[in-house]
Tab-separated table of C-alpha atoms in Angstrom:
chain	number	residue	atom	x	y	z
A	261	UNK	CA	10.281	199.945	78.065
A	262	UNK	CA	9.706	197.180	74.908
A	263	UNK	CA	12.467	198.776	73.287
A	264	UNK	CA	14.980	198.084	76.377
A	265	UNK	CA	12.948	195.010	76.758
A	266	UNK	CA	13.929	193.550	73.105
A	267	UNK	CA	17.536	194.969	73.323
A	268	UNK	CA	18.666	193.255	76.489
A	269	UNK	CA	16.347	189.680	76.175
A	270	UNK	CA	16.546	186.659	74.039
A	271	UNK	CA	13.849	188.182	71.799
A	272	UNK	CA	16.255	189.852	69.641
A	273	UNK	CA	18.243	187.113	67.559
A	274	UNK	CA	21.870	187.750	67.801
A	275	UNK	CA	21.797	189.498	71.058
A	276	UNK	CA	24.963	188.977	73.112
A	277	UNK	CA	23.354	189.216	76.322
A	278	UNK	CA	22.214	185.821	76.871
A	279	UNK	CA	22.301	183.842	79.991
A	280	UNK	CA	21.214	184.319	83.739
A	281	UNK	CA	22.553	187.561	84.607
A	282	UNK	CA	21.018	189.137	81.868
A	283	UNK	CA	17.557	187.676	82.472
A	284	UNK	CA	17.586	188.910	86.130
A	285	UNK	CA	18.775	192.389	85.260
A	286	UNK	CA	16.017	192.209	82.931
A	287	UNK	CA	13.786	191.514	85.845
A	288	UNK	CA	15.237	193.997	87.971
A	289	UNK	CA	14.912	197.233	85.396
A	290	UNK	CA	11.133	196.118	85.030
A	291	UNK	CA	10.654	196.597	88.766
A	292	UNK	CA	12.584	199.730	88.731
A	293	UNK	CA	10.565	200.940	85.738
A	294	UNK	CA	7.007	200.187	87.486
A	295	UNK	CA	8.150	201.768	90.904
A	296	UNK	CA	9.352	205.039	88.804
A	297	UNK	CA	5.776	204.938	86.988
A	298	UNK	CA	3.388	204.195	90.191
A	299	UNK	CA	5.251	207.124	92.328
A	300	UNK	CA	5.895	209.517	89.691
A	301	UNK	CA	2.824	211.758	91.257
A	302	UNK	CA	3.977	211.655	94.931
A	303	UNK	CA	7.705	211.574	94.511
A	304	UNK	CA	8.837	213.180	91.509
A	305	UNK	CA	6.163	215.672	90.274
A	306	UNK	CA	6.813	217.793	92.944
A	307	UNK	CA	4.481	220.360	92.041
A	308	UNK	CA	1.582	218.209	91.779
A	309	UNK	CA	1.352	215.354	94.341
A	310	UNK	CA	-1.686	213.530	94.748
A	311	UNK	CA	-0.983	212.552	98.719
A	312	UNK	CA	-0.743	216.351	99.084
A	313	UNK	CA	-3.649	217.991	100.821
A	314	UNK	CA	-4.592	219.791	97.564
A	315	UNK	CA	-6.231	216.866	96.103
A	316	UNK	CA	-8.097	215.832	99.097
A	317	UNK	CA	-11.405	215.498	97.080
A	318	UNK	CA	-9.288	213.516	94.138
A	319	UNK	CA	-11.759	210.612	93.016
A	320	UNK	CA	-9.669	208.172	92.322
A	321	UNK	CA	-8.392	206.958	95.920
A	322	UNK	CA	-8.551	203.594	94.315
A	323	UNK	CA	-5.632	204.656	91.716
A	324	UNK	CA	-3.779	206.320	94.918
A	325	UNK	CA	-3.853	203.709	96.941
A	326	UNK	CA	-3.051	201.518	94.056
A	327	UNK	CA	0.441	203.298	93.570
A	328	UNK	CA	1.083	203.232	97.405
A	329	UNK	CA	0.418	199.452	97.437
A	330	UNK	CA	2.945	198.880	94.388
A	331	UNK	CA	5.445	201.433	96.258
A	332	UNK	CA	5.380	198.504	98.631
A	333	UNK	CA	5.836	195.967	96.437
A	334	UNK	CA	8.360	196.851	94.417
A	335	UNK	CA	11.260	197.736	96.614
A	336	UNK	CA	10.578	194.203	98.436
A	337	UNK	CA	11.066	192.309	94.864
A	338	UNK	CA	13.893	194.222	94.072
A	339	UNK	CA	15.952	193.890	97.367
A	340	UNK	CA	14.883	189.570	96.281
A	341	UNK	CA	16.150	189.462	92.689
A	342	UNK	CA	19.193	191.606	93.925
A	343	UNK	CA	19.766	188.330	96.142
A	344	UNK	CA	19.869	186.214	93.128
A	345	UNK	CA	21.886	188.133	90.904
A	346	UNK	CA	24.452	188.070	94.036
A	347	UNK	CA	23.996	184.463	93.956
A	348	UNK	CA	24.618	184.292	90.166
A	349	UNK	CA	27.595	185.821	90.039
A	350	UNK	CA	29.192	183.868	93.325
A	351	UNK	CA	28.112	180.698	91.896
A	352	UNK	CA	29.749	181.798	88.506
A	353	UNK	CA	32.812	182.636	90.264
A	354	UNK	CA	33.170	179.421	92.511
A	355	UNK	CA	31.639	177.120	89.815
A	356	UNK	CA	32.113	178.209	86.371
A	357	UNK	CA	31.506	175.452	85.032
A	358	UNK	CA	28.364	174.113	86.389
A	359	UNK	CA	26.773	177.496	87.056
A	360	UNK	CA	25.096	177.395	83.515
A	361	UNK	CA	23.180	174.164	84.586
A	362	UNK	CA	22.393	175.373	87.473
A	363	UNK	CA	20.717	178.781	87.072
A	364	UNK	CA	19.151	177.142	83.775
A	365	UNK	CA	16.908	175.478	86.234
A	366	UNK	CA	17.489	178.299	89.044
A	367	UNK	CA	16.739	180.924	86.907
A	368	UNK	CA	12.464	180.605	86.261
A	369	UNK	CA	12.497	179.557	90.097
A	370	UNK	CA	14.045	183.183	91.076
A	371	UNK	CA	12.287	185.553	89.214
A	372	UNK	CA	8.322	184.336	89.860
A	373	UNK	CA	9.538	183.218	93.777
A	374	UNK	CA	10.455	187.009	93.785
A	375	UNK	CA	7.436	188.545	92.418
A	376	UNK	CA	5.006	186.313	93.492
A	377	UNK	CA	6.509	186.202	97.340
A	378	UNK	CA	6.326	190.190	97.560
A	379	UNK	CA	3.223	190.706	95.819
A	380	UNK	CA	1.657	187.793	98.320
A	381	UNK	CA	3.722	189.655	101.274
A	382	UNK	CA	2.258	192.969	100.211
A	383	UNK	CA	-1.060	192.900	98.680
A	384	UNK	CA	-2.626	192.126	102.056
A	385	UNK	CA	-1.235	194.911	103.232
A	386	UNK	CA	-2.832	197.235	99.752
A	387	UNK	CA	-5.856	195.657	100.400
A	388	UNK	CA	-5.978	196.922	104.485
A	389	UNK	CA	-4.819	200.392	102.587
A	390	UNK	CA	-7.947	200.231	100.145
A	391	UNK	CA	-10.942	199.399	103.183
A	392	UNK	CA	-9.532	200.189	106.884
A	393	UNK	CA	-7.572	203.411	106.855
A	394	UNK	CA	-8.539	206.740	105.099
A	395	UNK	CA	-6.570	207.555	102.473
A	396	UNK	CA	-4.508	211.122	103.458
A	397	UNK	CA	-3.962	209.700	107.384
A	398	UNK	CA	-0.392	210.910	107.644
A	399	UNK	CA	0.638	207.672	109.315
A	400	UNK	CA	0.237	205.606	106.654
A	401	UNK	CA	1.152	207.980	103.403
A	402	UNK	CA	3.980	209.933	103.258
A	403	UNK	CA	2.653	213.877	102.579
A	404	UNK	CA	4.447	216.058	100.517
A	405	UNK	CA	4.847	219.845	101.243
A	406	UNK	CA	5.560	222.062	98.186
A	407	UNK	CA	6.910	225.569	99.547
A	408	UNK	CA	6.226	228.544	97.271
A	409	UNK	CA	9.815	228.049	95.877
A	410	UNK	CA	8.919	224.509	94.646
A	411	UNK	CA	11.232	222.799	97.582
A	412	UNK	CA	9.594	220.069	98.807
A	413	UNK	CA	9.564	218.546	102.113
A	414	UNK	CA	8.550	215.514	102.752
A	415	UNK	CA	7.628	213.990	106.133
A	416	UNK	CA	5.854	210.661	107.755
């Protein structure tokens, strides 16, 4: 993640991608990159899910419920910053001109308003996750079946 980090942002000297777009895209692949690391256990490991009934003794519900909370979270911030880069490139289109002014004072504004509005939306909700409900209530996880085949089926 540093590596794609330093090859897309301003910290590399030279770099070509410079400018709004780039710094939002940025953004973006973080958020993708943290939802594909908090649900690798329930989503993609299919043979070893922790909302499975398998680990109902697991000790760390706080990690679980952690990664549910941030499953939350991260689709909400990247549905926002999708917003912005749509807005970027209209207002590059209809204003090329003044569209580097703007987003140079547009641009800091977007990307905290996006985390910092989802992760205020959503943490509330994590933190009714981590005290009210019990952590493998079907209503509120997604369970994952694994058939002997390793096909998984996955229900709400």
């Amino acid at each position: 993640m540093i590596i794609f980090l330093k090859r897309l942002t301003f910290f590399q000297p030279g770099t070509p991608f410079k400018g709004a777009f780039y710094m939002l895209f940025v953004a973006s692949s973080v958020v993708d990159l943290v939802m594909v690391g908090c649900t690798i256990h329930e989503f993609r490991l299919v043979s070893f899910p922790l909302t499975n009934e398998i680990f109902e003794n697991y000790d760390c519900q706080v990690c679980v419920r952690t990664r549910v909370t941030l499953a939350f979270i991260c689709p909400f911030t990247q549905d926002l910053l999708n917003c912005f880069i749509a807005l970027n490139r209209l207002t590059a289109i209809m204003q090329p001109t003044q569209a580097d002014d703007l987003w140079k004072k547009l641009l800091p504004f977007s990307i905290c308003f996006s985390y910092l509005l989802s992760i205020a939306i959503f943490t509330p909700a994590g933190a009714r996750l981590f005290y009210n409900f019990p952590p493998y209530d079907s209503r509120y996880i997604p369970w994952v079946i694994v058939v002997s085949d390793y096909t998984l089926i996955i229900y709400v």
